[in-house]
Amino acid sequence: MKKVAFYTLGCKLNYSETSTISRMFEAKGYEKVDFQENPDIFIINTCSVTENADKKCKKIVKEAKKISPNSYVTIIGCYAQLKPKEISEIEGVDAVLGAAEKFRLIELLDGFAKAQETKVLASEIQEATIFNNAYSIHDRTRTFLKVQDGCNYGCAFCTIPLARGKSRSDSIENILAAAEKIACTGVKEVVLTGVNIGDFGIQEGKRQERFADLVMALDAMLGIERFRISSIEPNLLANEIIEFVSRSERFVPHFHIPLQSGSNSILRSMGRRYLRELYEDRISKIKTLMPHCCIGVDVIVGFPGETDELFLETYNFLNELDISYLHVFTYSERANTRATEMDGVVPIKKRNERSKMLRILSEKKRRKFYEENLGRTYTVLFEEDIEDGQMHGFTENYIRVAAKYDPLLINELKQVTLSEINDKGNVDILEPEMILEKH
């Protein structure tokens, strides 16, 4: 029995796909092992959102060959689709598979027999038209369920359409069936994930269903206690969805909404499909219906043409918004994107300074959000995340809670009252013995 190990870089979508591919291996009789357990085969699922992700891939290949020098190393994922030739030249790589091939790797790499030359199986991205369903299981307390793939937007900074192809989705019927399988494993929370999940519903090139209908269908099913919506574009986050989530007992009050810039001129240069006024309206609508809702924001600093004045426009806009945290990305040039041809390149040093400013703002926003929720009672899903005798979990509105370690609490939903913010920035509860059964 050959041993196989997996390593995933990047987003929740990648985690869901890695987990599904690992189950394919197990079904064929392979033994899944940890990275350090001298595997015969390494599968590295890559990301290519930033240049740094590319460098990480090279480092992981090097580590894999240290652990198991005679192993067979396969690279899949976004980086593999974008730069297959470049990856094939990395010492130690045996095979590179693109977006259309990665779910067929057991079949295509028959027996994983090493050869003189690296095997490259990466067809043009136009060939990636099939939706491959995927979900993570056994890896975490929560499950990432893939409902959509690809993107039709073509933002000026983004390589994802080149790496994953056009927008396409699973059917609501198939997703409900997958959710029922997940429920049977005892998972309490499912995170809906995709490249552009608000664009859910396109099958074989035509829009067949809507994201709002998927949300309503999942809400009606039994077996899963919580559903969480991952990143969703502001122009696709309709009032219908916000209003439904505000009434739902299963869909939690937590949205992650990419902004990218608080300057309308930069948003236009980026090719985004909204302006800051619409974004502000979405935040206002959410907070009116769900005052304690958690709202996360993606923002890019250092995009070409972002002057000091335009950056301050973004900073001030975010500072005034009622949001909970930021994911800050420092712009990096990506081949074959329109942004690389734009004037007004921002020096790396200035990009890093702006990134630091926004990360500090994010910490202030998170702390303020946590403080506003102290004294309130929430339901926490405790995870196997143990540190210094304490375990952690998240409330429905994504506040990280710390409690005295108790193995009986792992993967359990418990009602707690939030007491104070500890020195690590997490929230302590009133008393460990005050943890109540969820009713």
CSV table of C-alpha atoms in Angstrom, one decimal:
chain,number,residue,atom,x,y,z
A,1,MET,CA,0.0,0.0,0.0
A,2,LYS,CA,1.5,3.3,-1.1
A,3,LYS,CA,1.5,6.2,1.3
A,4,VAL,CA,0.3,9.6,0.2
A,5,ALA,CA,0.6,13.0,1.9
A,6,PHE,CA,-1.1,16.3,1.0
A,7,TYR,CA,-0.2,19.9,1.5
A,8,THR,CA,-2.6,22.8,0.7
A,9,LEU,CA,-1.7,26.4,0.0
A,10,GLY,CA,-4.3,29.2,-0.3
A,11,CYS,CA,-8.0,29.4,0.1
A,12,LYS,CA,-10.8,27.4,1.7
A,13,LEU,CA,-11.8,26.2,-1.8
A,14,ASN,CA,-8.4,24.6,-2.2
A,15,TYR,CA,-8.8,22.9,1.2
A,16,SER,CA,-12.2,21.4,0.1
A,17,GLU,CA,-10.6,20.1,-3.2
A,18,THR,CA,-7.6,18.6,-1.4
A,19,SER,CA,-9.9,16.8,1.0
A,20,THR,CA,-12.0,15.4,-1.8
A,21,ILE,CA,-8.9,14.2,-3.8
A,22,SER,CA,-7.5,12.6,-0.7
A,23,ARG,CA,-10.7,10.6,-0.3
A,24,MET,CA,-10.3,9.4,-3.9
A,25,PHE,CA,-6.8,8.1,-3.0
A,26,GLU,CA,-8.2,6.3,0.1
A,27,ALA,CA,-10.9,4.7,-2.0
A,28,LYS,CA,-8.2,3.3,-4.3
A,29,GLY,CA,-6.4,1.7,-1.4
A,30,TYR,CA,-3.7,4.3,-0.8
A,31,GLU,CA,-2.8,5.2,2.8
A,32,LYS,CA,-3.1,8.9,3.7
A,33,VAL,CA,-0.3,10.0,6.0
A,34,ASP,CA,1.1,13.2,7.5
A,35,PHE,CA,3.7,15.2,5.5
A,36,GLN,CA,6.5,14.0,7.8
A,37,GLU,CA,5.7,10.3,7.6
A,38,ASN,CA,8.0,9.4,4.7
A,39,PRO,CA,5.2,9.3,2.0
A,40,ASP,CA,5.7,7.6,-1.3
A,41,ILE,CA,3.6,10.4,-3.0
A,42,PHE,CA,3.2,14.1,-2.2
A,43,ILE,CA,0.3,16.0,-3.6
A,44,ILE,CA,0.8,19.8,-3.3
A,45,ASN,CA,-2.2,21.9,-4.0
A,46,THR,CA,-1.0,25.4,-4.9
A,47,CYS,CA,-2.3,29.0,-4.8
A,48,SER,CA,-1.1,31.9,-7.0
A,49,VAL,CA,-2.8,34.9,-5.5
A,50,THR,CA,0.5,36.5,-4.7
A,51,GLU,CA,4.1,36.1,-5.8
A,52,ASN,CA,4.8,34.8,-2.2
A,53,ALA,CA,2.5,31.8,-2.8
A,54,ASP,CA,4.7,30.8,-5.8
A,55,LYS,CA,7.8,30.8,-3.6
A,56,LYS,CA,6.1,28.8,-0.9
A,57,CYS,CA,5.4,26.0,-3.5
A,58,LYS,CA,9.1,25.8,-4.3
A,59,LYS,CA,10.0,25.6,-0.6
A,60,ILE,CA,7.5,22.8,0.1
A,61,VAL,CA,8.8,20.7,-2.8
A,62,LYS,CA,12.3,21.1,-1.3
A,63,GLU,CA,11.1,20.0,2.2
A,64,ALA,CA,9.2,17.0,0.7
A,65,LYS,CA,12.4,15.7,-1.0
A,66,LYS,CA,14.3,16.1,2.3
A,67,ILE,CA,11.7,14.0,4.1
A,68,SER,CA,11.4,11.4,1.4
A,69,PRO,CA,14.0,11.6,-1.3
A,70,ASN,CA,12.6,8.9,-3.6
A,71,SER,CA,9.0,10.2,-3.4
A,72,TYR,CA,6.8,11.1,-6.3
A,73,VAL,CA,5.9,14.9,-6.2
A,74,THR,CA,2.8,16.1,-8.0
A,75,ILE,CA,1.8,19.8,-8.2
A,76,ILE,CA,-1.8,20.8,-8.8
A,77,GLY,CA,-3.9,24.0,-8.3
A,78,CYS,CA,-3.8,27.5,-9.5
A,79,TYR,CA,-0.1,27.9,-9.8
A,80,ALA,CA,0.1,24.6,-11.7
A,81,GLN,CA,-2.4,25.9,-14.3
A,82,LEU,CA,-0.8,29.3,-14.7
A,83,LYS,CA,2.9,28.2,-14.9
A,84,PRO,CA,3.2,24.5,-15.6
A,85,LYS,CA,6.5,24.8,-17.5
A,86,GLU,CA,8.1,26.9,-14.7
A,87,ILE,CA,7.0,24.3,-12.1
A,88,SER,CA,8.2,21.4,-14.2
A,89,GLU,CA,11.7,22.8,-14.0
A,90,ILE,CA,11.7,22.8,-10.1
A,91,GLU,CA,14.0,20.1,-9.0
A,92,GLY,CA,12.1,17.2,-7.5
A,93,VAL,CA,8.8,17.7,-9.3
A,94,ASP,CA,7.5,14.6,-11.1
A,95,ALA,CA,4.2,15.8,-12.4
A,96,VAL,CA,2.2,19.0,-13.0
A,97,LEU,CA,-1.6,18.9,-13.5
A,98,GLY,CA,-3.8,21.8,-14.6
A,99,ALA,CA,-7.4,22.7,-13.6
A,100,ALA,CA,-9.0,20.3,-16.0
A,101,GLU,CA,-6.8,17.4,-15.0
A,102,LYS,CA,-6.3,17.6,-11.2
A,103,PHE,CA,-9.4,15.5,-10.3
A,104,ARG,CA,-8.3,12.7,-12.6
A,105,LEU,CA,-4.7,12.5,-11.3
A,106,ILE,CA,-4.9,8.9,-10.1
A,107,GLU,CA,-6.0,7.8,-13.5
A,108,LEU,CA,-3.6,10.1,-15.5
A,109,LEU,CA,-0.5,9.3,-13.4
A,110,ASP,CA,-1.0,5.6,-13.6
A,111,GLY,CA,0.9,4.0,-10.7
A,112,PHE,CA,2.9,7.2,-10.0
A,113,ALA,CA,6.0,5.6,-11.6
A,114,LYS,CA,8.9,8.0,-11.8
A,115,ALA,CA,10.3,8.9,-15.2
A,116,GLN,CA,13.2,10.7,-16.7
A,117,GLU,CA,11.2,13.8,-17.5
A,118,THR,CA,8.5,15.7,-15.5
A,119,LYS,CA,5.0,14.9,-16.7
A,120,VAL,CA,3.1,18.0,-17.6
A,121,LEU,CA,-0.7,17.6,-18.1
A,122,ALA,CA,-2.2,21.1,-18.2
A,123,SER,CA,-4.6,21.9,-21.0
A,124,GLU,CA,-5.8,25.4,-21.9
A,125,ILE,CA,-8.1,26.9,-19.2
A,126,GLN,CA,-11.0,26.9,-21.7
A,127,GLU,CA,-11.0,23.1,-21.3
A,128,ALA,CA,-11.9,23.5,-17.6
A,129,THR,CA,-15.7,23.5,-18.0
A,130,ILE,CA,-16.8,20.6,-15.7
A,131,PHE,CA,-17.8,21.4,-12.1
A,132,ASN,CA,-16.1,19.0,-9.7
A,133,ASN,CA,-17.9,18.9,-6.4
A,134,ALA,CA,-15.7,18.9,-3.3
A,135,TYR,CA,-15.9,19.3,0.5
A,136,SER,CA,-13.4,19.0,3.3
A,137,ILE,CA,-14.0,16.4,6.0
A,138,HIS,CA,-12.1,15.1,9.1
A,139,ASP,CA,-9.5,17.9,8.7
A,140,ARG,CA,-11.3,20.6,10.8
A,141,THR,CA,-14.3,21.0,13.0
A,142,ARG,CA,-16.1,22.8,10.2
A,143,THR,CA,-16.5,21.7,6.7
A,144,PHE,CA,-15.8,23.8,3.6
A,145,LEU,CA,-18.4,22.9,0.9
A,146,LYS,CA,-17.6,23.9,-2.6
A,147,VAL,CA,-20.7,25.2,-4.4
A,148,GLN,CA,-19.2,27.3,-7.3
A,149,ASP,CA,-15.9,27.5,-9.3
A,150,GLY,CA,-14.3,29.9,-11.7
A,151,CYS,CA,-15.1,33.6,-12.4
A,152,ASN,CA,-16.4,35.7,-15.3
A,153,TYR,CA,-15.3,39.1,-13.8
A,154,GLY,CA,-11.7,39.6,-15.0
A,155,CYS,CA,-10.6,42.2,-12.4
A,156,ALA,CA,-7.4,44.0,-13.5
A,157,PHE,CA,-5.2,42.5,-10.7
A,158,CYS,CA,-6.5,38.9,-10.7
A,159,THR,CA,-5.3,35.7,-12.3
A,160,ILE,CA,-8.1,33.5,-10.9
A,161,PRO,CA,-10.1,33.4,-14.2
A,162,LEU,CA,-6.9,32.3,-15.9
A,163,ALA,CA,-6.3,29.6,-13.3
A,164,ARG,CA,-9.8,28.3,-12.8
A,165,GLY,CA,-11.8,29.2,-15.9
A,166,LYS,CA,-15.3,30.5,-16.3
A,167,SER,CA,-18.0,30.6,-13.6
A,168,ARG,CA,-19.8,27.3,-13.1
A,169,SER,CA,-21.7,25.7,-10.3
A,170,ASP,CA,-23.0,22.5,-8.8
A,171,SER,CA,-26.8,22.1,-8.7
A,172,ILE,CA,-28.8,22.7,-5.6
A,173,GLU,CA,-29.9,19.1,-5.6
A,174,ASN,CA,-26.3,17.8,-5.6
A,175,ILE,CA,-25.3,20.3,-2.9
A,176,LEU,CA,-28.1,19.2,-0.6
A,177,ALA,CA,-27.0,15.6,-1.1
A,178,ALA,CA,-23.5,16.5,-0.2
A,179,ALA,CA,-24.7,18.4,2.9
A,180,GLU,CA,-26.6,15.4,4.0
A,181,LYS,CA,-23.4,13.2,3.7
A,182,ILE,CA,-21.5,15.8,5.7
A,183,ALA,CA,-24.3,15.9,8.4
A,184,CYS,CA,-23.9,12.1,8.9
A,185,THR,CA,-20.2,12.6,9.9
A,186,GLY,CA,-21.2,14.8,12.9
A,187,VAL,CA,-20.0,18.1,11.5
A,188,LYS,CA,-21.8,21.0,13.1
A,189,GLU,CA,-20.8,23.9,10.7
A,190,VAL,CA,-20.6,24.1,7.0
A,191,VAL,CA,-18.9,27.0,5.2
A,192,LEU,CA,-20.1,27.6,1.6
A,193,THR,CA,-17.1,28.3,-0.6
A,194,GLY,CA,-16.2,29.1,-4.2
A,195,VAL,CA,-14.4,31.6,-6.3
A,196,ASN,CA,-17.4,33.9,-6.7
A,197,ILE,CA,-20.2,32.3,-4.8
A,198,GLY,CA,-22.7,35.1,-5.3
A,199,ASP,CA,-22.6,34.1,-9.0
A,200,PHE,CA,-23.8,30.6,-8.1
A,201,GLY,CA,-26.2,29.0,-10.5
A,202,ILE,CA,-24.4,28.8,-13.9
A,203,GLN,CA,-24.5,25.2,-15.3
A,204,GLU,CA,-23.1,24.4,-18.8
A,205,GLY,CA,-22.7,28.1,-19.6
A,206,LYS,CA,-26.3,29.1,-18.7
A,207,ARG,CA,-27.8,30.5,-15.5
A,208,GLN,CA,-30.1,27.8,-14.1
A,209,GLU,CA,-30.4,28.7,-10.4
A,210,ARG,CA,-29.7,31.5,-7.9
A,211,PHE,CA,-27.5,31.8,-4.8
A,212,ALA,CA,-30.5,33.0,-2.7
A,213,ASP,CA,-32.4,29.8,-3.6
A,214,LEU,CA,-29.4,27.7,-2.5
A,215,VAL,CA,-29.3,29.5,0.8
A,216,MET,CA,-33.0,28.9,1.4
A,217,ALA,CA,-32.8,25.3,0.4
A,218,LEU,CA,-29.9,24.6,2.8
A,219,ASP,CA,-31.6,26.5,5.6
A,220,ALA,CA,-34.6,24.1,5.3
A,221,MET,CA,-32.6,20.9,5.6
A,222,LEU,CA,-32.0,19.1,8.9
A,223,GLY,CA,-28.7,17.8,10.3
A,224,ILE,CA,-26.4,20.9,10.0
A,225,GLU,CA,-26.5,23.3,12.9
A,226,ARG,CA,-24.7,26.2,11.2
A,227,PHE,CA,-24.1,27.5,7.7
A,228,ARG,CA,-21.5,30.3,7.1
A,229,ILE,CA,-21.2,32.2,3.8
A,230,SER,CA,-17.6,32.8,2.7
A,231,SER,CA,-16.5,35.7,0.7
A,232,ILE,CA,-19.3,37.3,-1.5
A,233,GLU,CA,-19.1,40.3,-3.8
A,234,PRO,CA,-21.0,43.4,-2.6
A,235,ASN,CA,-22.8,43.7,-5.9
A,236,LEU,CA,-24.1,40.1,-5.6
A,237,LEU,CA,-25.1,40.4,-1.9
A,238,ALA,CA,-28.7,41.2,-2.6
A,239,ASN,CA,-31.1,42.5,0.1
A,240,GLU,CA,-33.0,39.2,-0.3
A,241,ILE,CA,-30.0,37.3,1.0
A,242,ILE,CA,-29.2,39.8,3.9
A,243,GLU,CA,-32.9,39.8,5.0
A,244,PHE,CA,-33.1,36.0,4.9
A,245,VAL,CA,-29.9,35.5,6.9
A,246,SER,CA,-31.2,38.0,9.5
A,247,ARG,CA,-34.2,35.7,10.1
A,248,SER,CA,-32.4,32.4,9.7
A,249,GLU,CA,-31.6,30.1,12.7
A,250,ARG,CA,-28.9,28.2,10.6
A,251,PHE,CA,-27.2,30.9,8.6
A,252,VAL,CA,-25.0,32.8,11.0
A,253,PRO,CA,-24.6,36.6,11.1
A,254,HIS,CA,-21.2,36.8,9.5
A,255,PHE,CA,-20.3,38.2,6.0
A,256,HIS,CA,-16.9,38.6,4.4
A,257,ILE,CA,-17.3,41.2,1.6
A,258,PRO,CA,-14.4,42.2,-0.6
A,259,LEU,CA,-13.9,45.9,-1.0
A,260,GLN,CA,-10.4,46.1,-2.4
A,261,SER,CA,-10.3,50.0,-2.3
A,262,GLY,CA,-12.3,52.8,-0.8
A,263,SER,CA,-11.5,55.1,-3.7
A,264,ASN,CA,-13.9,55.1,-6.6
A,265,SER,CA,-11.2,56.0,-9.1
A,266,ILE,CA,-9.1,52.9,-8.0
A,267,LEU,CA,-12.2,50.7,-8.0
A,268,ARG,CA,-12.8,51.7,-11.7
A,269,SER,CA,-9.1,51.1,-12.6
A,270,MET,CA,-9.4,47.6,-10.9
A,271,GLY,CA,-12.5,46.8,-13.0
A,272,ARG,CA,-14.6,46.2,-9.9
A,273,ARG,CA,-18.4,46.1,-10.5
A,274,TYR,CA,-19.5,48.6,-7.8
A,275,LEU,CA,-18.5,51.9,-6.2
A,276,ARG,CA,-17.9,52.7,-2.6
A,277,GLU,CA,-21.5,54.0,-2.2
A,278,LEU,CA,-23.0,50.6,-2.9
A,279,TYR,CA,-20.5,49.0,-0.5
A,280,GLU,CA,-21.5,51.4,2.2
A,281,ASP,CA,-25.1,50.7,1.5
A,282,ARG,CA,-24.5,46.9,2.0
A,283,ILE,CA,-22.9,47.5,5.4
A,284,SER,CA,-25.7,49.7,6.5
A,285,LYS,CA,-28.3,47.2,5.5
A,286,ILE,CA,-26.6,44.4,7.3
A,287,LYS,CA,-26.0,46.4,10.5
A,288,THR,CA,-29.6,47.7,10.5
A,289,LEU,CA,-31.0,44.1,10.5
A,290,MET,CA,-28.2,42.5,12.5
A,291,PRO,CA,-26.4,45.0,14.7
A,292,HIS,CA,-24.0,42.4,16.1
A,293,CYS,CA,-23.2,40.8,12.7
A,294,CYS,CA,-19.5,40.3,12.0
A,295,ILE,CA,-18.3,41.8,8.7
A,296,GLY,CA,-14.9,41.1,7.3
A,297,VAL,CA,-13.3,43.1,4.4
A,298,ASP,CA,-10.7,42.3,1.8
A,299,VAL,CA,-8.6,45.3,0.8
A,300,ILE,CA,-5.6,45.7,-1.6
A,301,VAL,CA,-2.9,48.3,-1.0
A,302,GLY,CA,-0.4,49.7,-3.5
A,303,PHE,CA,-2.5,49.1,-6.7
A,304,PRO,CA,-1.0,51.1,-9.6
A,305,GLY,CA,-2.2,54.7,-9.5
A,306,GLU,CA,-2.9,54.6,-5.7
A,307,THR,CA,-1.4,58.0,-4.6
A,308,ASP,CA,-1.1,58.9,-0.9
A,309,GLU,CA,-4.3,60.8,-1.2
A,310,LEU,CA,-6.2,57.9,-2.7
A,311,PHE,CA,-4.8,55.5,0.0
A,312,LEU,CA,-6.0,57.9,2.7
A,313,GLU,CA,-9.4,57.9,1.0
A,314,THR,CA,-9.5,54.1,1.5
A,315,TYR,CA,-8.1,54.3,5.1
A,316,ASN,CA,-10.7,56.9,6.1
A,317,PHE,CA,-13.5,55.1,4.5
A,318,LEU,CA,-12.6,51.9,6.3
A,319,ASN,CA,-12.1,53.7,9.6
A,320,GLU,CA,-15.6,55.1,9.4
A,321,LEU,CA,-17.3,51.9,8.3
A,322,ASP,CA,-19.0,49.6,11.0
A,323,ILE,CA,-16.9,46.6,10.1
A,324,SER,CA,-15.1,43.9,12.3
A,325,TYR,CA,-11.8,43.0,10.7
A,326,LEU,CA,-9.7,43.4,7.5
A,327,HIS,CA,-7.8,40.9,5.3
A,328,VAL,CA,-5.1,43.1,3.9
A,329,PHE,CA,-3.3,42.2,0.6
A,330,THR,CA,-0.2,44.0,-0.6
A,331,TYR,CA,-0.5,44.3,-4.4
A,332,SER,CA,1.9,42.2,-6.4
A,333,GLU,CA,2.3,42.2,-10.1
A,334,ARG,CA,0.9,39.1,-11.8
A,335,ALA,CA,1.7,38.1,-15.4
A,336,ASN,CA,-1.1,38.4,-18.0
A,337,THR,CA,-3.1,40.9,-15.9
A,338,ARG,CA,-4.1,44.4,-17.1
A,339,ALA,CA,-2.7,46.0,-14.0
A,340,THR,CA,0.9,45.2,-15.0
A,341,GLU,CA,0.5,47.6,-18.0
A,342,MET,CA,-0.8,50.5,-15.8
A,343,ASP,CA,1.1,53.7,-14.9
A,344,GLY,CA,1.7,54.9,-11.4
A,345,VAL,CA,3.6,51.9,-9.9
A,346,VAL,CA,3.7,52.2,-6.1
A,347,PRO,CA,7.2,51.5,-4.6
A,348,ILE,CA,7.3,48.3,-2.6
A,349,LYS,CA,8.4,50.2,0.6
A,350,LYS,CA,5.3,52.4,0.3
A,351,ARG,CA,3.0,49.3,-0.3
A,352,ASN,CA,4.4,47.7,2.8
A,353,GLU,CA,3.9,50.9,4.9
A,354,ARG,CA,0.3,51.1,3.8
A,355,SER,CA,-0.3,47.4,4.5
A,356,LYS,CA,1.0,47.9,8.0
A,357,MET,CA,-1.3,50.9,8.6
A,358,LEU,CA,-4.3,48.8,7.6
A,359,ARG,CA,-3.3,45.8,9.7
A,360,ILE,CA,-3.1,48.0,12.7
A,361,LEU,CA,-6.6,49.4,11.9
A,362,SER,CA,-7.9,45.9,11.5
A,363,GLU,CA,-6.7,45.0,15.1
A,364,LYS,CA,-8.5,48.1,16.4
A,365,LYS,CA,-11.7,47.2,14.5
A,366,ARG,CA,-11.6,43.6,15.8
A,367,ARG,CA,-11.1,44.7,19.4
A,368,LYS,CA,-13.9,47.3,19.2
A,369,PHE,CA,-16.2,44.6,17.8
A,370,TYR,CA,-15.3,42.2,20.6
A,371,GLU,CA,-15.8,44.9,23.2
A,372,GLU,CA,-19.3,45.7,21.8
A,373,ASN,CA,-20.2,42.0,22.4
A,374,LEU,CA,-19.0,41.6,25.9
A,375,GLY,CA,-21.8,40.6,28.3
A,376,ARG,CA,-23.8,39.0,25.6
A,377,THR,CA,-24.6,35.3,25.3
A,378,TYR,CA,-23.7,33.4,22.2
A,379,THR,CA,-23.3,29.8,21.0
A,380,VAL,CA,-19.7,28.7,20.6
A,381,LEU,CA,-18.5,25.8,18.4
A,382,PHE,CA,-15.5,24.5,20.3
A,383,GLU,CA,-12.6,23.2,18.2
A,384,GLU,CA,-9.6,20.9,18.8
A,385,ASP,CA,-7.5,24.0,19.1
A,386,ILE,CA,-5.5,23.7,22.4
A,387,GLU,CA,-3.0,26.2,23.6
A,388,ASP,CA,-1.6,26.6,27.2
A,389,GLY,CA,-4.4,24.5,28.7
A,390,GLN,CA,-7.1,26.5,26.9
A,391,MET,CA,-9.3,25.5,24.0
A,392,HIS,CA,-10.9,27.8,21.5
A,393,GLY,CA,-13.9,28.1,19.4
A,394,PHE,CA,-16.0,30.7,17.5
A,395,THR,CA,-19.4,32.3,18.2
A,396,GLU,CA,-21.9,32.4,15.4
A,397,ASN,CA,-20.7,36.0,14.7
A,398,TYR,CA,-17.1,34.9,14.5
A,399,ILE,CA,-15.7,36.0,17.9
A,400,ARG,CA,-12.8,33.7,19.0
A,401,VAL,CA,-13.5,32.4,22.5
A,402,ALA,CA,-11.1,30.8,25.0
A,403,ALA,CA,-12.1,28.4,27.7
A,404,LYS,CA,-10.4,25.9,30.0
A,405,TYR,CA,-9.7,22.7,28.1
A,406,ASP,CA,-12.3,20.0,28.3
A,407,PRO,CA,-12.2,17.1,25.8
A,408,LEU,CA,-15.9,16.7,26.1
A,409,LEU,CA,-16.4,20.2,24.5
A,410,ILE,CA,-14.6,19.5,21.2
A,411,ASN,CA,-17.0,19.8,18.3
A,412,GLU,CA,-19.8,20.8,20.6
A,413,LEU,CA,-22.1,23.8,20.5
A,414,LYS,CA,-22.4,25.5,23.8
A,415,GLN,CA,-24.0,28.7,25.0
A,416,VAL,CA,-21.6,31.0,26.8
A,417,THR,CA,-21.6,34.6,28.1
A,418,LEU,CA,-18.6,36.7,26.9
A,419,SER,CA,-16.7,38.1,29.8
A,420,GLU,CA,-13.5,40.0,28.8
A,421,ILE,CA,-10.8,40.2,26.2
A,422,ASN,CA,-7.7,38.4,27.4
A,423,ASP,CA,-4.1,39.3,26.8
A,424,LYS,CA,-4.0,37.2,23.6
A,425,GLY,CA,-6.9,39.1,22.1
A,426,ASN,CA,-9.4,36.3,22.5
A,427,VAL,CA,-12.6,36.5,24.6
A,428,ASP,CA,-12.8,34.7,27.9
A,429,ILE,CA,-16.2,33.4,29.1
A,430,LEU,CA,-17.7,34.1,32.6
A,431,GLU,CA,-16.8,30.7,34.2
A,432,PRO,CA,-16.0,27.4,32.6
A,433,GLU,CA,-18.8,25.8,34.7
A,434,MET,CA,-21.3,28.3,33.2
A,435,ILE,CA,-21.1,26.6,29.8
A,436,LEU,CA,-24.7,25.6,29.1
A,437,GLU,CA,-26.2,23.1,26.7
A,438,LYS,CA,-27.5,24.7,23.5
A,439,HIS,CA,-31.3,24.7,23.5
